[in-house]
Tab-separated table of C-alpha atoms in Angstrom:
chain	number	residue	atom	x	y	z
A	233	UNK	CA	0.000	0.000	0.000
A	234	UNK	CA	2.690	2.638	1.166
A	235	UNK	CA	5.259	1.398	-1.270
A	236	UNK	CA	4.517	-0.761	-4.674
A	237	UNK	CA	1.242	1.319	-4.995
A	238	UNK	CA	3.946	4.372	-5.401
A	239	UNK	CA	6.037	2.519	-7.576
A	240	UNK	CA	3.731	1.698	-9.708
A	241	UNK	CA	1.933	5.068	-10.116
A	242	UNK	CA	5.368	6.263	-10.983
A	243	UNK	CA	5.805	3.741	-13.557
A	244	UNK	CA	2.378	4.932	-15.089
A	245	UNK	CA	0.928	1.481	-14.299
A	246	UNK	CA	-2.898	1.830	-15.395
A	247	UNK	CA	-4.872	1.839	-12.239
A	248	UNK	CA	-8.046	0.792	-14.250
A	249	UNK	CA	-9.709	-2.609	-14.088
A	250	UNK	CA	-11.315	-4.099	-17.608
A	251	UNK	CA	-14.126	-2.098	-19.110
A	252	UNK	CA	-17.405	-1.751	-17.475
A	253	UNK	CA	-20.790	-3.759	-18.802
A	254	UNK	CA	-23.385	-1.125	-19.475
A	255	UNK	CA	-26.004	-1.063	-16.941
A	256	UNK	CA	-28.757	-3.527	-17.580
A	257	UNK	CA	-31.263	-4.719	-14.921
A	258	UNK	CA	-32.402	-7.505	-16.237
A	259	UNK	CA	-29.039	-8.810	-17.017
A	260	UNK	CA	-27.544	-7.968	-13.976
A	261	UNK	CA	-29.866	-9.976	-12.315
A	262	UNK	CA	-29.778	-12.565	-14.387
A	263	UNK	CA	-26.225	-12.458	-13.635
A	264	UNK	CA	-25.947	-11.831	-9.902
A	265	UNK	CA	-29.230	-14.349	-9.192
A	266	UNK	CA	-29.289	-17.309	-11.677
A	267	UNK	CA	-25.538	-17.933	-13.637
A	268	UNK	CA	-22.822	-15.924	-14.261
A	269	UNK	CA	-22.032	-18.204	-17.903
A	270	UNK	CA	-26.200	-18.758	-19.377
A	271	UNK	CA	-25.830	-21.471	-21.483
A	272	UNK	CA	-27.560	-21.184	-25.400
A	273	UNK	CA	-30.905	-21.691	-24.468
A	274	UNK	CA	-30.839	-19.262	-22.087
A	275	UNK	CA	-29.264	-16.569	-23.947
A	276	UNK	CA	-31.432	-17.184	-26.800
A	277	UNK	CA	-34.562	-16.429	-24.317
A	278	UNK	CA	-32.477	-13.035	-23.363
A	279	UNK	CA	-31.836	-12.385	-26.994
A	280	UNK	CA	-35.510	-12.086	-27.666
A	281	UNK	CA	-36.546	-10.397	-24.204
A	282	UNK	CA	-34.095	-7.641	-24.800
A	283	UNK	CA	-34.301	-7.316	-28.628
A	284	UNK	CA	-30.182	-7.583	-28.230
A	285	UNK	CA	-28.144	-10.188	-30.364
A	286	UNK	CA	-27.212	-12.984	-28.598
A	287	UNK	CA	-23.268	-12.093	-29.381
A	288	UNK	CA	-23.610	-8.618	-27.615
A	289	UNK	CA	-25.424	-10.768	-24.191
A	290	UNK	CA	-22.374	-12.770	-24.462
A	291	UNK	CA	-20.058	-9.876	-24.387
A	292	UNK	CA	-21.991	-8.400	-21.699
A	293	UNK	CA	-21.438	-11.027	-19.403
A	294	UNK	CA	-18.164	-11.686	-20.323
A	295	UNK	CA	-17.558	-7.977	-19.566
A	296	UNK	CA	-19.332	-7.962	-16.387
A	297	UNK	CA	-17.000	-11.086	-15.179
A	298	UNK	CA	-14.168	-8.846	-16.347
A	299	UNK	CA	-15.491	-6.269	-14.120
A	300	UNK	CA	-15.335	-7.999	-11.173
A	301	UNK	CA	-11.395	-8.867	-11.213
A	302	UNK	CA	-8.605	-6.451	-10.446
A	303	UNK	CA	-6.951	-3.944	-11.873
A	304	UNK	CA	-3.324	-3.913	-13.652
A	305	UNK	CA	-2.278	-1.625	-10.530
A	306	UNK	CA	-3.283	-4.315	-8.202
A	307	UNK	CA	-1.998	-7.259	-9.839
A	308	UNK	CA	1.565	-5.169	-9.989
A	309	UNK	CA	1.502	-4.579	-6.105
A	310	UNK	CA	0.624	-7.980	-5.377
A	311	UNK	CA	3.370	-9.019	-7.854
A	312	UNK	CA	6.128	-6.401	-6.393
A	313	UNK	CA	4.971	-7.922	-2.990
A	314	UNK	CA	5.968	-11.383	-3.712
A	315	UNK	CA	8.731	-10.902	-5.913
A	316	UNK	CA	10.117	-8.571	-2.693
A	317	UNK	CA	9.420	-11.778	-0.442
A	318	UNK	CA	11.167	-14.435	-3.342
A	319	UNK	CA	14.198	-12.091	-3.718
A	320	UNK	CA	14.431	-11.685	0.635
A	321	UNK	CA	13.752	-15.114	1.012
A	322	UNK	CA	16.482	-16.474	-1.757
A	323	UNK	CA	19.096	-14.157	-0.335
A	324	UNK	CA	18.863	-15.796	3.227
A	325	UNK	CA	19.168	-19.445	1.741
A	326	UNK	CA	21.717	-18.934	-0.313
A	327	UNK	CA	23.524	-17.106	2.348
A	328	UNK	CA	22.611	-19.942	4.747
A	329	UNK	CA	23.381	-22.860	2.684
A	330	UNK	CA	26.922	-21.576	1.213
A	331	UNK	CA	28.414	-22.274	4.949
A	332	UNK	CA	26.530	-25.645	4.764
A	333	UNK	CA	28.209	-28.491	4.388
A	334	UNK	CA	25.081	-30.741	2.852
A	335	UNK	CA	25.068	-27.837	-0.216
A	336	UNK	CA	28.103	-29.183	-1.338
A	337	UNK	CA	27.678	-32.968	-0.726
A	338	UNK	CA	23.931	-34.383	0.015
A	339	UNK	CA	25.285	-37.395	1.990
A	340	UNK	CA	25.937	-35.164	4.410
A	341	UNK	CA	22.147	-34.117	5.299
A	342	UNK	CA	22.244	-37.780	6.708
A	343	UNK	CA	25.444	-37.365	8.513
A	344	UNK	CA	23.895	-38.325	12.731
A	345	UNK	CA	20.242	-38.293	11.486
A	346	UNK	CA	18.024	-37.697	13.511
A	347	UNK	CA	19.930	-36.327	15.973
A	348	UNK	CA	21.214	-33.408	14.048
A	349	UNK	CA	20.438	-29.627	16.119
A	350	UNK	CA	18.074	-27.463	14.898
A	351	UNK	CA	20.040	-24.264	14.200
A	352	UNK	CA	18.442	-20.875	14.862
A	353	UNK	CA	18.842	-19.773	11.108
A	354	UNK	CA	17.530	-23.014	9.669
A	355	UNK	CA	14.453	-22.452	12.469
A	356	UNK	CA	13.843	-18.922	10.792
A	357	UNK	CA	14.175	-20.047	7.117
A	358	UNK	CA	11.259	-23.010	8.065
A	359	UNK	CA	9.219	-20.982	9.694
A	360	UNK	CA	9.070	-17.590	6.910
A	361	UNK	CA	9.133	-20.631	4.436
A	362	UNK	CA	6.053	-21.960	5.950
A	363	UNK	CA	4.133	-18.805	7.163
A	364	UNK	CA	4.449	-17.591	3.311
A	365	UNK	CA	3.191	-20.821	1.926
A	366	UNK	CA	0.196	-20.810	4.540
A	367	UNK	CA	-0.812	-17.562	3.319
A	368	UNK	CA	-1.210	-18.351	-0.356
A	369	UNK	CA	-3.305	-21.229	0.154
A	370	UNK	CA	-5.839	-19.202	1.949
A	371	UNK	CA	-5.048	-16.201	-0.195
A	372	UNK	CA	-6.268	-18.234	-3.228
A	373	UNK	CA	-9.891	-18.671	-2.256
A	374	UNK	CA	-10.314	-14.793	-2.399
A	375	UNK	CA	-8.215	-14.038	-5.499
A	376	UNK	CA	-9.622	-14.334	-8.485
A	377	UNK	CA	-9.888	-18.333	-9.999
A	378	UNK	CA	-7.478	-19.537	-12.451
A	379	UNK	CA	-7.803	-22.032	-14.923
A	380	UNK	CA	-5.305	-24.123	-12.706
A	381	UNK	CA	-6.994	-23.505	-9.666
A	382	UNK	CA	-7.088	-27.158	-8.495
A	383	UNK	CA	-3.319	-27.755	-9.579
A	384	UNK	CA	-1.866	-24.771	-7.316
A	385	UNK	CA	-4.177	-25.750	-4.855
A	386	UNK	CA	-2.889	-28.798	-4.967
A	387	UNK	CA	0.831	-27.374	-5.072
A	388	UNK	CA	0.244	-25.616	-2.074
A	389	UNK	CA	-0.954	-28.386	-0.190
A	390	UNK	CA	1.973	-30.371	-0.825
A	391	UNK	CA	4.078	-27.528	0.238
A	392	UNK	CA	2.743	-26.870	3.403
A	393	UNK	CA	3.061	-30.735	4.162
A	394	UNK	CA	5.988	-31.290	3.127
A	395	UNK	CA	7.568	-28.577	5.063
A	396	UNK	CA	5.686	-29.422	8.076
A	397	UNK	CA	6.666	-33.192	7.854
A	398	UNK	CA	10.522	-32.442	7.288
A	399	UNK	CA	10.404	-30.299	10.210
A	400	UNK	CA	9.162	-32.324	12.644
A	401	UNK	CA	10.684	-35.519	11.141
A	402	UNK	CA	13.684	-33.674	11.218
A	403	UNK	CA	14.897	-33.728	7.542
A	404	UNK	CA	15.892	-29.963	7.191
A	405	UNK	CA	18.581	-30.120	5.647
A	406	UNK	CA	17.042	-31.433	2.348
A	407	UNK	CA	14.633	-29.428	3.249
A	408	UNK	CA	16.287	-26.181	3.034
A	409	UNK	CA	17.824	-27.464	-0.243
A	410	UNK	CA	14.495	-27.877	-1.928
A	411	UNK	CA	13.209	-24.347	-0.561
A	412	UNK	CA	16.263	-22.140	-2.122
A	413	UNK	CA	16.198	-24.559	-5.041
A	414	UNK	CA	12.305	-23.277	-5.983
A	415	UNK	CA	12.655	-20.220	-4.623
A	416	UNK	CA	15.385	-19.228	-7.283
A	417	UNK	CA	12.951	-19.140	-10.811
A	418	UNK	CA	10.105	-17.512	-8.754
A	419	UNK	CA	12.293	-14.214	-8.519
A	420	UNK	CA	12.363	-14.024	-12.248
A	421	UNK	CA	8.798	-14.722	-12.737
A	422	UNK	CA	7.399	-11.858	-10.682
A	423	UNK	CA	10.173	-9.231	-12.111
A	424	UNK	CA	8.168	-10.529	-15.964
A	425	UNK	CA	5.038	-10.045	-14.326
A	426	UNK	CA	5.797	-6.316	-12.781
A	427	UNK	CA	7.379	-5.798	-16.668
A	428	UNK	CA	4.266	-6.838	-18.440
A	429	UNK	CA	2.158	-4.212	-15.972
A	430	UNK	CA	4.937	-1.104	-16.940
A	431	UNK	CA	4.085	-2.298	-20.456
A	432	UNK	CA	7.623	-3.012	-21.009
A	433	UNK	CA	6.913	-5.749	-23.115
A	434	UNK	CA	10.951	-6.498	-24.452
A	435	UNK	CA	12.110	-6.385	-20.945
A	436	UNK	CA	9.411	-8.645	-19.985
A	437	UNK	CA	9.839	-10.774	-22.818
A	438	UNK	CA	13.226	-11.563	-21.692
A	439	UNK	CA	12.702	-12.127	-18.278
A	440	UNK	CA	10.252	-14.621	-18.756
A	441	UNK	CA	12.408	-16.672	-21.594
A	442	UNK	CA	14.792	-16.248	-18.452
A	443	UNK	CA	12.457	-17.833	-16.010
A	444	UNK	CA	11.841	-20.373	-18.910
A	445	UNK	CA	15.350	-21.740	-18.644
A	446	UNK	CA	15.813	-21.054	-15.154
A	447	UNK	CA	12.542	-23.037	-14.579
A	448	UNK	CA	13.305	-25.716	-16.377
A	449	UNK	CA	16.661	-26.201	-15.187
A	450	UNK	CA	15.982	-26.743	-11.663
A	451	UNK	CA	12.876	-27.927	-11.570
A	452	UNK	CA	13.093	-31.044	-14.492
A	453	UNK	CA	17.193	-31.342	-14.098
A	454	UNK	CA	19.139	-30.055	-11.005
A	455	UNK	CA	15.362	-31.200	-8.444
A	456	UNK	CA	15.191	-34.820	-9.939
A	457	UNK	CA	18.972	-35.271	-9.757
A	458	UNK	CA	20.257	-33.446	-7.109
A	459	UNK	CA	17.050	-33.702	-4.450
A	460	UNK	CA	15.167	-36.361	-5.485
A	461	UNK	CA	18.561	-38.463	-5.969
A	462	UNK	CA	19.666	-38.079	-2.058
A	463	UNK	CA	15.851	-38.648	-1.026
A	464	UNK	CA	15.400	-42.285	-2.862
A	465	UNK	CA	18.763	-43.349	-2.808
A	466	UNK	CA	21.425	-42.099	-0.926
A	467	UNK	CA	18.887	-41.381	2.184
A	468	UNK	CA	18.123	-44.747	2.198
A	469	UNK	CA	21.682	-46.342	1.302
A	470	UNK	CA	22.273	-44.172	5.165
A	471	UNK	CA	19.835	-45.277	6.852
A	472	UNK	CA	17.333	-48.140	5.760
A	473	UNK	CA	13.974	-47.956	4.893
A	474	UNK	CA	11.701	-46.277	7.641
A	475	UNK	CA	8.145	-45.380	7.120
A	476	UNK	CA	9.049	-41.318	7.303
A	477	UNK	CA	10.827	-42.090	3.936
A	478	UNK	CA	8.334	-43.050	1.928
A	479	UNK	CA	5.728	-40.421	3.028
A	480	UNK	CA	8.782	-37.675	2.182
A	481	UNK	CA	9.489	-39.561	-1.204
A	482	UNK	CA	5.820	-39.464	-2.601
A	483	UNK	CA	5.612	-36.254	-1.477
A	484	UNK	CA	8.274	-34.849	-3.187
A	485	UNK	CA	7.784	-36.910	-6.886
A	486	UNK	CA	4.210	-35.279	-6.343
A	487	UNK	CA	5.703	-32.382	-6.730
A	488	UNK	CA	8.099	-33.320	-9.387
A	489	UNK	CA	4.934	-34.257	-11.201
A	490	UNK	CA	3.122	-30.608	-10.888
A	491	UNK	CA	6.829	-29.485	-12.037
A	492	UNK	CA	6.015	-31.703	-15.507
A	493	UNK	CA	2.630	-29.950	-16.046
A	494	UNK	CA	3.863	-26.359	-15.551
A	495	UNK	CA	6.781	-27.139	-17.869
A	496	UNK	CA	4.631	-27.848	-20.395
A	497	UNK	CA	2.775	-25.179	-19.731
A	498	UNK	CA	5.890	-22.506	-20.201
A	499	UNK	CA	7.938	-24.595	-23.070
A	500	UNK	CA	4.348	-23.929	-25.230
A	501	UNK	CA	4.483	-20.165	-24.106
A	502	UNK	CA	7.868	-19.906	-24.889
A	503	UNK	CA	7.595	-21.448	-28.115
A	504	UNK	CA	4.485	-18.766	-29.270
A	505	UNK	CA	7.090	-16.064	-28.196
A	506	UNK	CA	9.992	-17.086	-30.436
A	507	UNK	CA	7.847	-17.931	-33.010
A	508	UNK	CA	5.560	-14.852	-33.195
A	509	UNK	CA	8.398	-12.765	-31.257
A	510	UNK	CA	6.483	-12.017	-28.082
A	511	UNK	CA	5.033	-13.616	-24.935
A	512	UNK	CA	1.646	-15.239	-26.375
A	513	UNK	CA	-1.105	-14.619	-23.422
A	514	UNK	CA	-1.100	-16.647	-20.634
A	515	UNK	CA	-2.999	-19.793	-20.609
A	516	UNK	CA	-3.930	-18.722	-17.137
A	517	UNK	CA	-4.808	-15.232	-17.518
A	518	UNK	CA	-7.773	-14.123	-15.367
A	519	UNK	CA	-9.271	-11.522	-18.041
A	520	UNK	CA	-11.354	-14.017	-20.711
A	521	UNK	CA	-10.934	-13.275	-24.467
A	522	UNK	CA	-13.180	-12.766	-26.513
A	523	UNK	CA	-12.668	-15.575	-29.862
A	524	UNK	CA	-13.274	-18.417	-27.634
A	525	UNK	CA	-16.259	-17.950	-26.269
A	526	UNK	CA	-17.660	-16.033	-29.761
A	527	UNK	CA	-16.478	-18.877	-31.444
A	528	UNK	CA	-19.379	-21.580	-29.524
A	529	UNK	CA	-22.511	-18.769	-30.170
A	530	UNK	CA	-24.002	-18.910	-33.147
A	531	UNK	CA	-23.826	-15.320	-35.550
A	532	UNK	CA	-27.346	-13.352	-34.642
A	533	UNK	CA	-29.194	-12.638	-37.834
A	534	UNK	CA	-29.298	-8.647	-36.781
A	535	UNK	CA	-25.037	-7.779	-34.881
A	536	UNK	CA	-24.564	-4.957	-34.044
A	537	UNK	CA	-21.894	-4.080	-35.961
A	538	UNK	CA	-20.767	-0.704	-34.623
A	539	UNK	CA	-19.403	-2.966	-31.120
A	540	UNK	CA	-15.773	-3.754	-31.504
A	541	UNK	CA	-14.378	-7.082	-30.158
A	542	UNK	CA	-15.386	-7.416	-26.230
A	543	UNK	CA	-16.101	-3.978	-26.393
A	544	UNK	CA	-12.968	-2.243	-26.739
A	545	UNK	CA	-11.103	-0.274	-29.521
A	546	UNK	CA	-8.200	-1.862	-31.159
A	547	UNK	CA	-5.822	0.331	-29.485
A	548	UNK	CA	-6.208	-1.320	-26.423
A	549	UNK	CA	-6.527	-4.437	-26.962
A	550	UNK	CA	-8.594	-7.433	-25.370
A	551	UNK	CA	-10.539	-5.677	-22.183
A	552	UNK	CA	-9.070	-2.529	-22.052
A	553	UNK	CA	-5.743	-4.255	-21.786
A	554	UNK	CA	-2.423	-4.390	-24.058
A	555	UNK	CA	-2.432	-6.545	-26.822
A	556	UNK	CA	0.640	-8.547	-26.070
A	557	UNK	CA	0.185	-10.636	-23.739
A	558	UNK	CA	0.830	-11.819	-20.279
A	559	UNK	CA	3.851	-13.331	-18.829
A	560	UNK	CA	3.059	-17.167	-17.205
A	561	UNK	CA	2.144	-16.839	-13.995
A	562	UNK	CA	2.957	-19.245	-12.015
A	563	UNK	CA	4.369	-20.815	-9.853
């Protein structure tokens, strides 16, 4: 509030939301009683109570869903707020994990397991770890819903447990590993977000074909061989099988697993940006388009033809935003 909300003024960051639906009672009602997405039938019974087309209903709604999500200024704060945390929060581990000995050999994160002391800086790095993970979970259900609602949902979950079952199984020092290790590509992703709000599109073109590789990286090469190697093998080559184990290790290829989906997920991006030479628009984005859903009505005999696409000029783009694109988000 006192400080990205300055920031982004200063970097001209538009402070208004999509484009407004025109004021319609019937609709509205419609909308805010019965279904926020009518279905054919039930536009075509809306088409002939309000002498509209049935492609102009459909943009009506679609703008009024619009309306209800938040602005670019908003979604740069909220970005500048976690990208503040993710940069904070990777400092401290690397900082932390550099005078580590299990950083530079992973045998050593068995090394008098379980009785191994709980330093004060590893108790810190848990607990911020955990507090920030707790929040987005709950955070979520009042934020606007994403097409992968259920899979970051999910992701979160499996955070939160996972960092609550190292700690009080005592298998930090993996732990702490896997924490810096994810925290490093979510920097990058929130500096492409905060560039896509300036409207610096190059700058946040780059950064996210940065977060691509960084992503990619740790997540599909350096997690699986580095983390995932000392957790199935060399953890149990040390020790022996104990129950504890095996809840960690599905835990952790559960995650590898949402890491598979959300690879996918940036290597198509990616690809639309090299190949059209921008960031194509984020399969997640929270503002609908218009060609989809156009694309399933059929044409009304009488469209208004003097309404551009979702209501906006061409100037502006999709909803009163930038034709360009969004960054992915997420993480």
């Amino acid at each position: 509030r006192f400080i990205a909300k300055p920031c982004a003024l200063g970097l001209k960051v538009q402070a208004n939301g999509p484009q407004k639906a025109q004021p319609n009672a019937i609709l509205e009602k419609v909308f805010t009683a019965i279904t926020k997405h009518p279905d054919e039938k039930r536009l075509e019974g809306l088409s002939k109570q309000l002498d509209w087309d049935v492609r102009s209903i459909q943009r009506w709604f679609r703008q009024r869903r619009n309306q209800e999500k938040p602005s670019t200024l908003t979604k740069f704060c909220e970005s500048m707020w976690r990208f503040t945390f993710y940069l904070y929060i990777f400092t401290y581990g690397v900082r932390f994990l550099k005078k580590m000995p299990w950083l530079w050999n992973t045998r050593q994160c068995w090394n008098g397991y379980p009785y191994q002391p709980l330093m004060p800086d590893l108790h810190y790095y848990y607990i911020v770890e955990l507090s920030f993970y707790w929040s987005l979970m709950f955070s979520q259900f009042i934020d606007i819903k994403r097409k992968d609602f259920g899979i970051m949902f999910t992701h979160h979950i499996v955070t939160v447990i996972l960092i609550t079952f190292s700690y009080v199984t005592n298998l930090t020092r993996v732990g702490t590993l896997t924490l810096c290790l994810h925290d490093a590509a979510d920097v990058v992703l929130e500096a492409a977000k905060m560039a896509n709000y300036c409207k610096c599109q190059k700058l946040s073109d780059l950064l996210f074909l940065t977060f691509a590789i960084v992503f990619i990286v740790s997540r599909l090469g350096i997690y699986p061989l580095w983390i995932l190697n000392t957790t199935l093998f060399e953890l149990y080559e040390a020790l022996g099988n104990f129950p504890a184990l095996w809840v960690f290790n599905v835990l952790l290829v559960i995650l590898q697993i949402l890491h598979c989906f959300w690879s996918y997920l940036i290597i198509k991006a990616a690809y639309k940006a090299i190949s059209k030479g921008k960031v194509a628009k984020d399969d997640r984005s929270d503002i609908e388009s218009s060609s989809d859903e156009e694309e399933t009505v059929p044409r009304s005999k009488t469209p208004h033809s003097t309404i551009t696409t979702n209501g906006t000029g061409g100037a502006n783009g999709t909803n009163g935003y930038l034709t360009g694109g969004t960054c992915s988000e997420e993480h």
